[in-house]
Short mmCIF file of C-alpha atoms and ligand atoms in Angstrom, two decimals:
data_model
loop_
_atom_site.label_atom_id
_atom_site.label_comp_id
_atom_site.label_asym_id
_atom_site.label_seq_id
_atom_site.Cartn_x
_atom_site.Cartn_y
_atom_site.Cartn_z
CA MET A 1 -108.74 -60.44 20.82
CA LYS A 2 -108.67 -64.28 21.60
CA ARG A 3 -110.61 -66.22 19.16
CA LEU A 4 -108.84 -66.16 15.68
CA ILE A 5 -108.82 -67.57 12.38
CA PHE A 6 -105.47 -67.71 10.21
CA LEU A 7 -106.36 -68.02 6.62
CA GLY A 8 -103.62 -68.36 3.83
CA PRO A 9 -101.85 -70.52 1.56
CA PRO A 10 -99.82 -73.74 2.23
CA GLY A 11 -96.72 -72.31 3.35
CA ALA A 12 -97.78 -68.77 4.24
CA GLY A 13 -96.35 -69.11 7.62
CA LYS A 14 -99.63 -69.29 9.65
CA GLY A 15 -98.47 -72.38 11.84
CA THR A 16 -95.32 -70.79 12.86
CA GLN A 17 -96.87 -67.72 14.02
CA ALA A 18 -99.82 -69.50 15.39
CA ILE A 19 -97.62 -71.31 17.79
CA LYS A 20 -95.94 -68.07 19.14
CA LEU A 21 -99.25 -66.20 19.59
CA ALA A 22 -101.14 -69.17 21.19
CA GLU A 23 -98.03 -69.70 23.54
CA GLY A 24 -97.67 -66.08 24.59
CA ALA A 25 -101.67 -65.39 24.90
CA ALA A 26 -102.01 -69.02 26.51
CA ILE A 27 -104.90 -70.34 24.19
CA ALA A 28 -105.26 -72.86 22.07
CA HIS A 29 -103.61 -73.59 18.92
CA ILE A 30 -105.80 -75.61 16.68
CA SER A 31 -104.16 -76.78 13.44
CA THR A 32 -106.01 -79.56 11.57
CA GLY A 33 -103.13 -80.19 9.49
CA ASP A 34 -101.32 -81.31 12.63
CA ILE A 35 -104.19 -83.12 14.32
CA LEU A 36 -104.44 -85.31 11.04
CA ARG A 37 -100.82 -85.95 10.97
CA ALA A 38 -100.97 -87.36 14.47
CA ALA A 39 -103.78 -89.45 13.45
CA VAL A 40 -102.16 -90.82 10.36
CA ALA A 41 -99.34 -91.50 12.38
CA ALA A 42 -101.23 -93.38 15.06
CA GLN A 43 -103.12 -95.35 12.67
CA THR A 44 -106.39 -94.22 13.93
CA PRO A 45 -109.61 -94.71 11.99
CA LEU A 46 -109.53 -91.25 11.29
CA GLY A 47 -106.00 -91.06 10.35
CA LYS A 48 -106.76 -94.07 7.98
CA GLN A 49 -109.41 -92.05 6.38
CA ALA A 50 -107.21 -89.13 6.04
CA ASP A 51 -104.01 -90.63 4.71
CA ASP A 52 -104.86 -90.94 0.89
CA TYR A 53 -106.52 -87.51 0.48
CA MET A 54 -103.18 -85.89 2.49
CA SER A 55 -100.82 -87.68 0.29
CA ARG A 56 -102.55 -86.47 -2.90
CA GLY A 57 -103.12 -82.67 -1.30
CA ASP A 58 -106.68 -83.10 -1.64
CA LEU A 59 -109.27 -81.81 1.35
CA VAL A 60 -109.67 -84.48 3.59
CA PRO A 61 -113.69 -84.64 3.63
CA ASP A 62 -115.61 -82.05 5.55
CA GLU A 63 -117.18 -84.32 8.04
CA LEU A 64 -113.93 -85.79 9.29
CA VAL A 65 -112.37 -82.47 9.88
CA LEU A 66 -115.57 -80.82 11.41
CA GLY A 67 -115.73 -83.65 14.13
CA LEU A 68 -112.28 -82.93 15.33
CA VAL A 69 -112.55 -79.54 15.17
CA LYS A 70 -115.76 -79.72 17.53
CA GLU A 71 -114.10 -81.89 19.91
CA ARG A 72 -111.00 -79.58 19.97
CA LEU A 73 -112.90 -76.24 20.60
CA SER A 74 -114.63 -78.38 23.68
CA GLU A 75 -111.22 -79.16 25.40
CA ALA A 76 -110.06 -77.16 28.39
CA ASP A 77 -107.51 -74.87 26.92
CA ALA A 78 -109.74 -73.89 24.01
CA GLN A 79 -112.00 -72.27 26.62
CA ASN A 80 -109.74 -69.26 27.13
CA GLY A 81 -109.25 -68.72 23.30
CA TRP A 82 -108.18 -70.19 20.12
CA ILE A 83 -106.35 -69.74 16.91
CA LEU A 84 -107.55 -71.80 13.96
CA ASP A 85 -104.88 -72.78 11.64
CA GLY A 86 -105.95 -74.44 8.30
CA PHE A 87 -109.82 -74.35 9.12
CA PRO A 88 -112.00 -73.50 7.44
CA ARG A 89 -110.69 -74.52 4.31
CA ASN A 90 -113.75 -74.20 1.96
CA ALA A 91 -117.22 -72.46 1.93
CA ALA A 92 -119.17 -75.52 3.29
CA GLN A 93 -116.60 -75.45 6.37
CA ALA A 94 -116.65 -72.05 7.13
CA GLU A 95 -120.72 -72.00 7.31
CA ALA A 96 -120.53 -75.13 9.48
CA LEU A 97 -117.77 -73.28 11.82
CA ASP A 98 -120.49 -70.18 11.97
CA GLU A 99 -123.01 -72.88 13.15
CA LEU A 100 -120.87 -74.70 15.52
CA LEU A 101 -119.58 -71.33 17.06
CA ALA A 102 -123.06 -70.28 17.53
CA SER A 103 -124.23 -73.28 19.35
CA ILE A 104 -121.45 -73.07 21.87
CA GLU A 105 -121.79 -69.12 22.18
CA GLN A 106 -118.85 -68.06 20.62
CA SER A 107 -117.50 -65.91 17.75
CA ALA A 108 -114.20 -65.19 15.81
CA ASP A 109 -112.65 -61.90 16.67
CA ARG A 110 -110.63 -61.46 13.68
CA THR A 111 -109.62 -63.51 10.46
CA VAL A 112 -106.05 -62.73 9.82
CA ASN A 113 -105.12 -63.56 6.10
CA PHE A 114 -101.55 -64.18 5.29
CA GLU A 115 -100.15 -62.83 1.99
CA VAL A 116 -97.25 -64.69 0.39
CA PRO A 117 -96.61 -64.96 -3.49
CA ASP A 118 -96.83 -68.24 -4.97
CA ASP A 119 -93.13 -68.49 -6.02
CA VAL A 120 -92.08 -67.82 -2.33
CA LEU A 121 -94.61 -70.59 -1.13
CA VAL A 122 -93.46 -73.32 -3.48
CA GLY A 123 -89.76 -72.36 -2.35
CA ARG A 124 -90.40 -72.59 1.24
CA LEU A 125 -92.83 -75.96 0.86
CA LEU A 126 -89.73 -77.63 -1.07
CA GLN A 127 -87.34 -76.68 1.84
CA ARG A 128 -89.58 -78.03 4.50
CA GLY A 129 -89.66 -81.43 2.77
CA ARG A 130 -92.79 -82.87 4.57
CA LYS A 131 -94.31 -85.94 2.86
CA ASP A 132 -96.67 -84.05 1.21
CA ASP A 133 -94.17 -81.50 0.05
CA THR A 134 -93.41 -82.65 -3.45
CA GLU A 135 -93.39 -80.22 -6.35
CA GLU A 136 -96.49 -81.76 -8.04
CA VAL A 137 -98.36 -82.30 -4.54
CA ILE A 138 -97.31 -78.78 -3.79
CA ARG A 139 -98.75 -77.41 -6.99
CA HIS A 140 -101.94 -79.44 -6.19
CA ARG A 141 -102.22 -78.00 -2.64
CA LEU A 142 -101.73 -74.42 -4.35
CA GLY A 143 -104.73 -75.18 -6.65
CA VAL A 144 -107.01 -76.38 -4.31
CA TYR A 145 -106.22 -73.29 -2.19
CA ARG A 146 -107.19 -70.94 -5.00
CA GLU A 147 -110.12 -72.63 -6.06
CA GLN A 148 -111.49 -73.61 -2.74
CA THR A 149 -110.07 -71.60 0.37
CA ALA A 150 -109.18 -68.17 -1.09
CA PRO A 151 -113.18 -67.50 -2.07
CA LEU A 152 -113.14 -67.29 2.13
CA ILE A 153 -111.29 -63.94 1.92
CA ALA A 154 -114.10 -62.13 0.35
CA PHE A 155 -116.48 -64.32 3.03
CA TYR A 156 -114.72 -62.75 5.90
CA GLN A 157 -114.09 -59.73 4.47
CA SER A 158 -118.16 -59.05 4.28
CA LYS A 159 -118.22 -59.87 7.60
CA GLY A 160 -115.75 -57.04 8.36
CA LYS A 161 -113.61 -58.90 10.42
CA LEU A 162 -110.75 -59.79 7.92
CA ALA A 163 -107.03 -58.17 8.36
CA SER A 164 -104.36 -58.67 5.85
CA ILE A 165 -100.65 -59.37 6.60
CA ASP A 166 -97.60 -59.41 4.66
CA GLY A 167 -96.29 -62.96 5.33
CA ASN A 168 -93.38 -62.28 2.69
CA THR A 169 -91.08 -61.15 5.54
CA GLU A 170 -89.11 -62.38 8.27
CA VAL A 171 -90.44 -64.50 10.99
CA ASP A 172 -90.11 -61.74 13.53
CA GLN A 173 -91.12 -59.18 11.42
CA VAL A 174 -94.57 -60.99 10.70
CA ALA A 175 -94.91 -61.48 14.52
CA THR A 176 -94.43 -57.71 15.16
CA SER A 177 -97.12 -56.84 12.49
CA LEU A 178 -99.51 -59.46 13.89
CA GLN A 179 -98.97 -58.12 17.34
CA ALA A 180 -99.73 -54.73 16.32
CA LEU A 181 -102.71 -55.67 14.39
CA LEU A 182 -104.21 -57.49 17.16
CA LYS A 183 -103.78 -54.91 19.69
P1 LIG B 1 -100.54 -76.72 4.16
O1 LIG B 1 -100.89 -75.62 4.62
O2 LIG B 1 -99.15 -76.79 4.07
O3 LIG B 1 -101.14 -77.47 3.29
P2 LIG B 1 -101.80 -78.14 6.66
O4 LIG B 1 -101.08 -78.84 7.52
O5 LIG B 1 -102.63 -77.20 7.19
O6 LIG B 1 -100.60 -77.92 5.66
O7 LIG B 1 -102.75 -79.10 5.67
C1 LIG B 1 -102.00 -80.46 5.35
C2 LIG B 1 -103.16 -81.50 4.71
O8 LIG B 1 -104.17 -81.64 5.58
C3 LIG B 1 -103.84 -80.70 3.59
O9 LIG B 1 -103.54 -80.63 1.99
C4 LIG B 1 -105.30 -81.46 3.76
O10 LIG B 1 -104.93 -82.68 2.95
C5 LIG B 1 -105.18 -81.86 4.95
N1 LIG B 1 -106.26 -80.71 6.04
C6 LIG B 1 -105.65 -80.10 6.71
N2 LIG B 1 -106.67 -79.03 7.18
C7 LIG B 1 -107.90 -79.45 6.43
C8 LIG B 1 -109.16 -78.83 6.47
N3 LIG B 1 -109.61 -77.92 7.23
N4 LIG B 1 -110.08 -79.60 5.73
C9 LIG B 1 -109.86 -80.49 4.93
N5 LIG B 1 -108.38 -80.85 4.81
C10 LIG B 1 -107.33 -80.63 5.59
#
């Protein structure tokens, strides 16, 4: 399986697993959060627009994120496959992704939902200590996740392509479960 969507709350370990898996399978790791943070650091027009939303823990407007995903999926390394990490994050993004994939005659093979309890997530994110990892912003991001992103679990379940994974174990253990799941 070479086209995957990683779904799950902030701090669930999607990025850690996506990096490993993408490297091993020679497919593209597409993290909208990483791309946006790079744009903020480089002060590009996209970064300047995204900065305030990200600092508050709000979602960046859909059209900005969609544009960057579209561009990224057209790059050479993504032709061999991809892992979408942190996208889609709401119903509109999920619908737009379906349309975008149809237009390039691709589709996702599987959506993997990472499950981790809230108290564990908060602990992990506080330890990570990114600029948007203060307790207040973390709580807000978890709220945004619950309201806007979690409904996508049912959306992908109804397509019959969802698999859930216990993200509350050691990194290597999660990687092993993921390998087994995607075989
Ligand atoms: P985390 O999963 O820890 O929240 P991410 O790196 O995925 O970290 O996202 C960090 C921030 O980047 C989000 O809080 C949001 O502001 C922005 N962001 C990332 N992906 C998206 C997206 N698909 N749509 C809107 N905003 C996004």
